PDB file of C-alpha atoms in Angstrom:
ATOM      1  CA  ASP N 137      11.597   5.964 -69.947  1.00  0.00           C
ATOM      2  CA  ILE N 138       9.670   7.286 -66.667  1.00  0.00           C
ATOM      3  CA  GLN N 139       9.163   4.542 -64.056  1.00  0.00           C
ATOM      4  CA  MET N 140       6.231   4.575 -61.685  1.00  0.00           C
ATOM      5  CA  THR N 141       7.445   3.295 -58.401  1.00  0.00           C
ATOM      6  CA  GLN N 142       4.182   1.863 -56.556  1.00  0.00           C
ATOM      7  CA  SER N 143       4.017   1.049 -53.043  1.00  0.00           C
ATOM      8  CA  PRO N 144       2.627  -1.385 -51.157  1.00  0.00           C
ATOM      9  CA  SER N 145       3.854  -4.089 -52.992  1.00  0.00           C
ATOM     10  CA  THR N 146       1.095  -5.769 -50.274  1.00  0.00           C
ATOM     11  CA  LEU N 147      -1.114  -4.237 -48.466  1.00  0.00           C
ATOM     12  CA  SER N 148      -3.583  -6.032 -45.088  1.00  0.00           C
ATOM     13  CA  ALA N 149      -6.655  -4.018 -44.175  1.00  0.00           C
ATOM     14  CA  SER N 150     -10.295  -5.378 -43.276  1.00  0.00           C
ATOM     15  CA  VAL N 151     -13.646  -3.903 -44.334  1.00  0.00           C
ATOM     16  CA  GLY N 152     -14.453  -0.331 -42.935  1.00  0.00           C
ATOM     17  CA  ASP N 153     -10.688   0.561 -43.643  1.00  0.00           C
ATOM     18  CA  ARG N 154      -9.757   3.127 -45.098  1.00  0.00           C
ATOM     19  CA  VAL N 155      -6.244   2.154 -47.292  1.00  0.00           C
ATOM     20  CA  THR N 156      -4.088   4.120 -49.560  1.00  0.00           C
ATOM     21  CA  ILE N 157      -1.880   3.078 -52.266  1.00  0.00           C
ATOM     22  CA  THR N 158       1.314   5.596 -53.684  1.00  0.00           C
ATOM     23  CA  CYS N 159       2.958   5.510 -57.047  1.00  0.00           C
ATOM     24  CA  ARG N 160       5.541   8.158 -57.384  1.00  0.00           C
ATOM     25  CA  ALA N 161       6.996   8.495 -61.191  1.00  0.00           C
ATOM     26  CA  SER N 162      11.214   9.339 -62.316  1.00  0.00           C
ATOM     27  CA  GLN N 163       9.667  12.614 -63.632  1.00  0.00           C
ATOM     28  CA  THR N 164       6.954  14.734 -63.366  1.00  0.00           C
ATOM     29  CA  ILE N 165       4.003  13.478 -65.716  1.00  0.00           C
ATOM     30  CA  ASN N 166       1.698  16.346 -64.618  1.00  0.00           C
ATOM     31  CA  SER N 167      -1.751  14.686 -63.707  1.00  0.00           C
ATOM     32  CA  TRP N 168      -1.496  12.339 -66.560  1.00  0.00           C
ATOM     33  CA  LEU N 169      -1.930   9.466 -64.412  1.00  0.00           C
ATOM     34  CA  ALA N 170      -4.842   6.855 -63.950  1.00  0.00           C
ATOM     35  CA  TRP N 171      -5.660   4.648 -61.259  1.00  0.00           C
ATOM     36  CA  TYR N 172      -7.017   0.488 -62.271  1.00  0.00           C
ATOM     37  CA  GLN N 173      -8.576  -2.370 -60.369  1.00  0.00           C
ATOM     38  CA  HIS N 174      -8.126  -5.788 -61.870  1.00  0.00           C
ATOM     39  CA  LYS N 175      -9.516  -8.847 -60.509  1.00  0.00           C
ATOM     40  CA  PRO N 176      -8.580 -12.248 -61.778  1.00  0.00           C
ATOM     41  CA  GLY N 177     -10.589 -13.752 -64.845  1.00  0.00           C
ATOM     42  CA  LYS N 178     -11.631  -9.681 -65.128  1.00  0.00           C
ATOM     43  CA  ALA N 179     -10.623  -6.779 -67.323  1.00  0.00           C
ATOM     44  CA  PRO N 180      -8.788  -4.233 -65.432  1.00  0.00           C
ATOM     45  CA  ASN N 181     -11.822  -1.676 -64.469  1.00  0.00           C
ATOM     46  CA  LEU N 182     -10.899   2.447 -64.623  1.00  0.00           C
ATOM     47  CA  LEU N 183     -11.051   3.781 -61.558  1.00  0.00           C
ATOM     48  CA  ILE N 184      -9.597   7.383 -61.793  1.00  0.00           C
ATOM     49  CA  TYR N 185      -8.100   9.728 -64.215  1.00  0.00           C
ATOM     50  CA  LYS N 186      -6.297  12.347 -64.772  1.00  0.00           C
ATOM     51  CA  ALA N 187      -4.879  11.930 -61.241  1.00  0.00           C
ATOM     52  CA  SER N 188      -8.318  12.587 -59.625  1.00  0.00           C
ATOM     53  CA  THR N 189     -10.982  12.594 -61.938  1.00  0.00           C
ATOM     54  CA  LEU N 190     -13.682   9.219 -60.733  1.00  0.00           C
ATOM     55  CA  GLY N 191     -14.143   7.411 -64.033  1.00  0.00           C
ATOM     56  CA  SER N 192     -17.849   6.434 -64.488  1.00  0.00           C
ATOM     57  CA  GLY N 193     -19.418   4.174 -62.079  1.00  0.00           C
ATOM     58  CA  VAL N 194     -17.047   4.277 -59.326  1.00  0.00           C
ATOM     59  CA  PRO N 195     -18.168   4.977 -56.376  1.00  0.00           C
ATOM     60  CA  SER N 196     -17.409   7.777 -54.596  1.00  0.00           C
ATOM     61  CA  ARG N 197     -15.161   5.946 -51.908  1.00  0.00           C
ATOM     62  CA  PHE N 198     -12.507   5.813 -54.106  1.00  0.00           C
ATOM     63  CA  SER N 199     -10.463   9.018 -54.558  1.00  0.00           C
ATOM     64  CA  GLY N 200      -7.644  10.123 -56.168  1.00  0.00           C
ATOM     65  CA  SER N 201      -4.851  12.513 -55.462  1.00  0.00           C
ATOM     66  CA  GLY N 202      -1.364  14.315 -57.001  1.00  0.00           C
ATOM     67  CA  SER N 203       0.402  15.699 -59.304  1.00  0.00           C
ATOM     68  CA  GLY N 204       4.091  15.700 -60.749  1.00  0.00           C
ATOM     69  CA  THR N 205       5.776  13.395 -59.387  1.00  0.00           C
ATOM     70  CA  GLU N 206       3.643  11.907 -56.228  1.00  0.00           C
ATOM     71  CA  PHE N 207       0.155  10.211 -56.265  1.00  0.00           C
ATOM     72  CA  THR N 208      -2.498   8.963 -53.984  1.00  0.00           C
ATOM     73  CA  LEU N 209      -5.607   6.535 -54.380  1.00  0.00           C
ATOM     74  CA  THR N 210      -7.826   6.417 -51.249  1.00  0.00           C
ATOM     75  CA  ILE N 211     -10.372   3.594 -51.212  1.00  0.00           C
ATOM     76  CA  ASN N 212     -12.504   4.785 -47.634  1.00  0.00           C
ATOM     77  CA  ASN N 213     -14.753   2.234 -46.135  1.00  0.00           C
ATOM     78  CA  LEU N 214     -13.249  -1.257 -47.825  1.00  0.00           C
ATOM     79  CA  GLN N 215     -15.849  -3.040 -48.956  1.00  0.00           C
ATOM     80  CA  PRO N 216     -15.471  -6.774 -49.807  1.00  0.00           C
ATOM     81  CA  ASP N 217     -15.672  -6.207 -53.432  1.00  0.00           C
ATOM     82  CA  ASP N 218     -12.556  -4.326 -52.946  1.00  0.00           C
ATOM     83  CA  PHE N 219     -10.403  -6.986 -53.056  1.00  0.00           C
ATOM     84  CA  ALA N 220      -8.439  -6.509 -55.623  1.00  0.00           C
ATOM     85  CA  THR N 221      -5.258  -6.163 -57.606  1.00  0.00           C
ATOM     86  CA  TYR N 222      -4.446  -1.847 -58.061  1.00  0.00           C
ATOM     87  CA  PHE N 223      -2.296  -0.531 -60.631  1.00  0.00           C
ATOM     88  CA  CYS N 224      -0.901   3.203 -62.084  1.00  0.00           C
ATOM     89  CA  HIS N 225      -0.475   4.100 -65.466  1.00  0.00           C
ATOM     90  CA  HIS N 226       0.973   7.184 -66.969  1.00  0.00           C
ATOM     91  CA  TYR N 227      -0.073   8.503 -70.449  1.00  0.00           C
ATOM     92  CA  ASP N 228       1.930  12.034 -70.315  1.00  0.00           C
ATOM     93  CA  SER N 229       4.304  10.462 -72.991  1.00  0.00           C
ATOM     94  CA  TYR N 230       5.118   7.251 -75.129  1.00  0.00           C
ATOM     95  CA  PRO N 231       6.574   5.215 -73.736  1.00  0.00           C
ATOM     96  CA  TYR N 232       3.831   4.667 -70.971  1.00  0.00           C
ATOM     97  CA  THR N 233       4.276   2.535 -68.124  1.00  0.00           C
ATOM     98  CA  PHE N 234       2.823   1.272 -65.282  1.00  0.00           C
ATOM     99  CA  GLY N 235       3.323   1.147 -61.823  1.00  0.00           C
ATOM    100  CA  GLN N 236       4.440  -2.639 -60.631  1.00  0.00           C
ATOM    101  CA  GLY N 237       0.676  -2.790 -58.530  1.00  0.00           C
ATOM    102  CA  THR N 238      -0.727  -3.245 -54.840  1.00  0.00           C
ATOM    103  CA  LYS N 239      -2.376  -6.423 -54.528  1.00  0.00           C
ATOM    104  CA  LEU N 240      -5.014  -5.082 -51.712  1.00  0.00           C
ATOM    105  CA  GLU N 241      -5.909  -8.357 -48.775  1.00  0.00           C
ATOM    106  CA  ILE N 242      -8.206  -9.370 -46.152  1.00  0.00           C
ATOM    107  CA  LYS N 243      -6.590  -8.880 -42.563  1.00  0.00           C
TER     108      LYS N 243
ATOM    109  CA  GLN C 114     -20.745  -0.483 -73.603  1.00  0.00           C
ATOM    110  CA  VAL C 115     -17.661  -0.955 -75.197  1.00  0.00           C
ATOM    111  CA  GLN C 116     -16.074  -4.094 -74.839  1.00  0.00           C
ATOM    112  CA  LEU C 117     -12.844  -5.245 -76.358  1.00  0.00           C
ATOM    113  CA  GLN C 118     -11.964  -9.019 -76.921  1.00  0.00           C
ATOM    114  CA  GLU C 119      -8.249 -10.155 -77.514  1.00  0.00           C
ATOM    115  CA  SER C 120      -7.958 -13.673 -79.653  1.00  0.00           C
ATOM    116  CA  GLY C 121      -5.108 -15.050 -81.236  1.00  0.00           C
ATOM    117  CA  PRO C 122      -3.172 -18.364 -81.086  1.00  0.00           C
ATOM    118  CA  GLY C 123      -1.994 -18.820 -77.380  1.00  0.00           C
ATOM    119  CA  LEU C 124       0.299 -21.290 -78.321  1.00  0.00           C
ATOM    120  CA  LEU C 125       4.077 -20.507 -80.309  1.00  0.00           C
ATOM    121  CA  LYS C 126       7.203 -21.410 -80.904  1.00  0.00           C
ATOM    122  CA  PRO C 127      10.475 -19.570 -80.531  1.00  0.00           C
ATOM    123  CA  SER C 128      11.268 -17.423 -84.171  1.00  0.00           C
ATOM    124  CA  GLU C 129       7.792 -17.762 -84.850  1.00  0.00           C
ATOM    125  CA  THR C 130       5.210 -13.907 -85.554  1.00  0.00           C
ATOM    126  CA  LEU C 131       3.021 -13.106 -82.965  1.00  0.00           C
ATOM    127  CA  SER C 132      -0.407 -12.492 -84.785  1.00  0.00           C
ATOM    128  CA  LEU C 133      -3.653 -11.050 -82.274  1.00  0.00           C
ATOM    129  CA  THR C 134      -6.806  -9.052 -83.373  1.00  0.00           C
ATOM    130  CA  CYS C 135      -8.527  -7.300 -81.186  1.00  0.00           C
ATOM    131  CA  THR C 136     -12.443  -7.165 -81.864  1.00  0.00           C
ATOM    132  CA  VAL C 137     -14.335  -3.807 -80.520  1.00  0.00           C
ATOM    133  CA  SER C 138     -17.808  -3.982 -79.660  1.00  0.00           C
ATOM    134  CA  GLY C 139     -20.266  -1.633 -78.691  1.00  0.00           C
ATOM    135  CA  GLY C 140     -18.571   1.289 -79.842  1.00  0.00           C
ATOM    136  CA  SER C 141     -16.312   2.649 -82.908  1.00  0.00           C
ATOM    137  CA  ILE C 142     -12.948   2.268 -83.742  1.00  0.00           C
ATOM    138  CA  SER C 143     -12.824   5.934 -84.396  1.00  0.00           C
ATOM    139  CA  PRO C 144     -11.667   8.830 -82.871  1.00  0.00           C
ATOM    140  CA  TYR C 145      -9.449   6.668 -80.120  1.00  0.00           C
ATOM    141  CA  TYR C 146      -6.484   5.645 -79.885  1.00  0.00           C
ATOM    142  CA  TRP C 147      -6.433   1.543 -79.783  1.00  0.00           C
ATOM    143  CA  ASN C 148      -2.788   0.141 -77.672  1.00  0.00           C
ATOM    144  CA  TRP C 149      -1.616  -3.194 -77.273  1.00  0.00           C
ATOM    145  CA  VAL C 150      -0.460  -4.148 -73.472  1.00  0.00           C
ATOM    146  CA  ARG C 151       1.241  -7.169 -72.096  1.00  0.00           C
ATOM    147  CA  GLN C 152       2.197  -8.646 -68.481  1.00  0.00           C
ATOM    148  CA  PRO C 153       4.515 -11.495 -68.763  1.00  0.00           C
ATOM    149  CA  PRO C 154       4.254 -13.576 -65.707  1.00  0.00           C
ATOM    150  CA  GLY C 155       5.238 -12.198 -62.677  1.00  0.00           C
ATOM    151  CA  LYS C 156       5.898  -9.129 -63.983  1.00  0.00           C
ATOM    152  CA  ARG C 157       4.767  -5.134 -64.582  1.00  0.00           C
ATOM    153  CA  LEU C 158       2.739  -4.360 -67.591  1.00  0.00           C
ATOM    154  CA  GLU C 159       4.717  -3.618 -70.477  1.00  0.00           C
ATOM    155  CA  TRP C 160       2.843  -0.763 -73.343  1.00  0.00           C
ATOM    156  CA  ILE C 161       3.397  -2.572 -76.870  1.00  0.00           C
ATOM    157  CA  GLY C 162       2.235   0.130 -78.894  1.00  0.00           C
ATOM    158  CA  SER C 163      -0.719   2.789 -79.880  1.00  0.00           C
ATOM    159  CA  MET C 164      -2.596   2.937 -82.940  1.00  0.00           C
ATOM    160  CA  TYR C 165      -4.848   6.289 -84.012  1.00  0.00           C
ATOM    161  CA  TYR C 166      -7.210   4.961 -86.096  1.00  0.00           C
ATOM    162  CA  SER C 167      -6.353   6.924 -88.898  1.00  0.00           C
ATOM    163  CA  GLY C 168      -3.374   4.494 -89.224  1.00  0.00           C
ATOM    164  CA  ASN C 169      -0.305   7.050 -87.225  1.00  0.00           C
ATOM    165  CA  THR C 170       0.604   4.347 -84.611  1.00  0.00           C
ATOM    166  CA  TYR C 171       3.677   4.518 -81.781  1.00  0.00           C
ATOM    167  CA  TYR C 172       6.007   1.678 -80.400  1.00  0.00           C
ATOM    168  CA  ASN C 173       8.213   0.942 -77.212  1.00  0.00           C
ATOM    169  CA  PRO C 174      11.719   0.609 -78.450  1.00  0.00           C
ATOM    170  CA  SER C 175      12.197  -1.909 -77.169  1.00  0.00           C
ATOM    171  CA  LEU C 176      10.362  -3.413 -78.996  1.00  0.00           C
ATOM    172  CA  GLU C 177       9.732  -1.126 -81.867  1.00  0.00           C
ATOM    173  CA  SER C 178      11.962  -3.836 -84.511  1.00  0.00           C
ATOM    174  CA  ARG C 179       9.547  -6.654 -84.055  1.00  0.00           C
ATOM    175  CA  VAL C 180       6.106  -4.534 -83.945  1.00  0.00           C
ATOM    176  CA  ALA C 181       3.111  -3.940 -86.316  1.00  0.00           C
ATOM    177  CA  MET C 182      -0.079  -2.494 -85.628  1.00  0.00           C
ATOM    178  CA  SER C 183      -3.037  -2.406 -88.593  1.00  0.00           C
ATOM    179  CA  VAL C 184      -6.544  -0.490 -88.169  1.00  0.00           C
ATOM    180  CA  ASP C 185      -9.720  -2.417 -89.559  1.00  0.00           C
ATOM    181  CA  THR C 186     -12.260   0.193 -89.625  1.00  0.00           C
ATOM    182  CA  SER C 187     -14.593  -1.776 -91.107  1.00  0.00           C
ATOM    183  CA  LYS C 188     -14.516  -4.642 -89.589  1.00  0.00           C
ATOM    184  CA  ASN C 189     -13.520  -2.861 -85.762  1.00  0.00           C
ATOM    185  CA  GLN C 190     -10.836  -4.566 -85.510  1.00  0.00           C
ATOM    186  CA  PHE C 191      -7.468  -4.185 -84.560  1.00  0.00           C
ATOM    187  CA  SER C 192      -4.214  -5.894 -84.960  1.00  0.00           C
ATOM    188  CA  LEU C 193      -1.039  -6.682 -83.248  1.00  0.00           C
ATOM    189  CA  THR C 194       2.389  -8.230 -85.040  1.00  0.00           C
ATOM    190  CA  LEU C 195       5.903  -9.708 -83.004  1.00  0.00           C
ATOM    191  CA  ALA C 196       8.347 -11.008 -84.964  1.00  0.00           C
ATOM    192  CA  SER C 197      10.428 -13.689 -83.874  1.00  0.00           C
ATOM    193  CA  VAL C 198       9.209 -14.054 -80.595  1.00  0.00           C
ATOM    194  CA  SER C 199      10.763 -16.077 -77.634  1.00  0.00           C
ATOM    195  CA  ALA C 200      10.045 -17.032 -74.445  1.00  0.00           C
ATOM    196  CA  SER C 201      10.625 -13.432 -72.717  1.00  0.00           C
ATOM    197  CA  ASP C 202       7.338 -12.702 -75.495  1.00  0.00           C
ATOM    198  CA  THR C 203       5.294 -15.013 -73.112  1.00  0.00           C
ATOM    199  CA  ALA C 204       2.974 -12.898 -71.399  1.00  0.00           C
ATOM    200  CA  VAL C 205      -0.680 -11.917 -71.035  1.00  0.00           C
ATOM    201  CA  TYR C 206      -1.777  -9.722 -73.416  1.00  0.00           C
ATOM    202  CA  TYR C 207      -4.125  -6.896 -73.611  1.00  0.00           C
ATOM    203  CA  CYS C 208      -6.017  -4.645 -75.722  1.00  0.00           C
ATOM    204  CA  THR C 209      -7.154  -0.943 -74.816  1.00  0.00           C
ATOM    205  CA  ARG C 210      -8.686   2.044 -75.986  1.00  0.00           C
ATOM    206  CA  ARG C 211      -7.265   5.684 -74.927  1.00  0.00           C
ATOM    207  CA  SER C 212      -9.802   8.435 -75.308  1.00  0.00           C
ATOM    208  CA  GLY C 213      -8.384  10.800 -74.125  1.00  0.00           C
ATOM    209  CA  HIS C 214      -6.817   8.698 -70.865  1.00  0.00           C
ATOM    210  CA  PRO C 215      -6.801   4.835 -71.109  1.00  0.00           C
ATOM    211  CA  ASP C 216     -10.694   3.802 -70.002  1.00  0.00           C
ATOM    212  CA  TYR C 217     -11.752   0.356 -71.792  1.00  0.00           C
ATOM    213  CA  TRP C 218      -9.689  -2.469 -71.631  1.00  0.00           C
ATOM    214  CA  GLY C 219      -9.534  -6.394 -72.455  1.00  0.00           C
ATOM    215  CA  LEU C 220      -9.962  -9.160 -70.670  1.00  0.00           C
ATOM    216  CA  GLY C 221      -6.215 -10.351 -72.106  1.00  0.00           C
ATOM    217  CA  THR C 222      -4.913 -13.770 -73.639  1.00  0.00           C
ATOM    218  CA  LEU C 223      -2.390 -15.245 -72.884  1.00  0.00           C
ATOM    219  CA  VAL C 224       0.464 -16.158 -75.379  1.00  0.00           C
ATOM    220  CA  THR C 225       2.934 -18.782 -74.160  1.00  0.00           C
ATOM    221  CA  VAL C 226       6.445 -19.058 -76.600  1.00  0.00           C
ATOM    222  CA  SER C 227       7.668 -22.463 -75.569  1.00  0.00           C
ATOM    223  CA  SER C 228       9.380 -25.302 -77.968  1.00  0.00           C
TER     224      SER C 228
END
C-alpha cells in the first residue's frame, strides 16, 4: 500500500495568516492527490484534486501544488470559516489511502 | 447538488453482518465509481472498496474476505456488507463518489460493534 504521511498533525494560526500543510507519499502517485476540508457533523468538502486543480466553488485562497511524492496545500489569508480538519487522499491506484489529517486551530 | 446519505443500523454485536446503504440524490449512479470509506475512532480514514456503476468491484485486500458491495441503479443506491464484525470494525462509515477524482462524500454514519 502507498503510505501517506501528512504534517503537521495540529496547526495553530490566526485570521489573515498563510499556512501550509504537507503530504508525502511513500511512492509516486503522479498528481493523483486530493485535499479535503472536514468539519464536525458535515461531509468532507473537496478543495483540490489532481494535486493543484481547485474544486468547484472553492475560494481562490486555497491552492495545491506538487507531484510525484511531495504535495502541499496552502491557505492564504485565513478566514474564520477555515478552521477545520484537512486531509489528503491519493487515488493513483488501489488501495487508496489517506493522510492522518491536520487540525487547524485558532491561535 | 449531489448528496449522499448513508443508512443502516448503528449498533451490532460481534460476529454479526454490517449492512449499509448509500442513497444518491441530485444525480445519477451512472457513470461513476462509488466508494466506501471508514474512520475508526482516533485513526485515519481507511478505504474499504470501490464499485463501478456497472458492477465491477475493487476491495481493500485487508478486508476483501469479508466485504461485498452492490449497486441498485433503479433506486439510485449502492450498498456495503461486512461480515463477521468485531470491535475493530467500530467506525464512522462514509460513502463517496469518484468521477475521475473523488468528489462527493456523505455525512457518515457511526457503526458501533459491542456485545
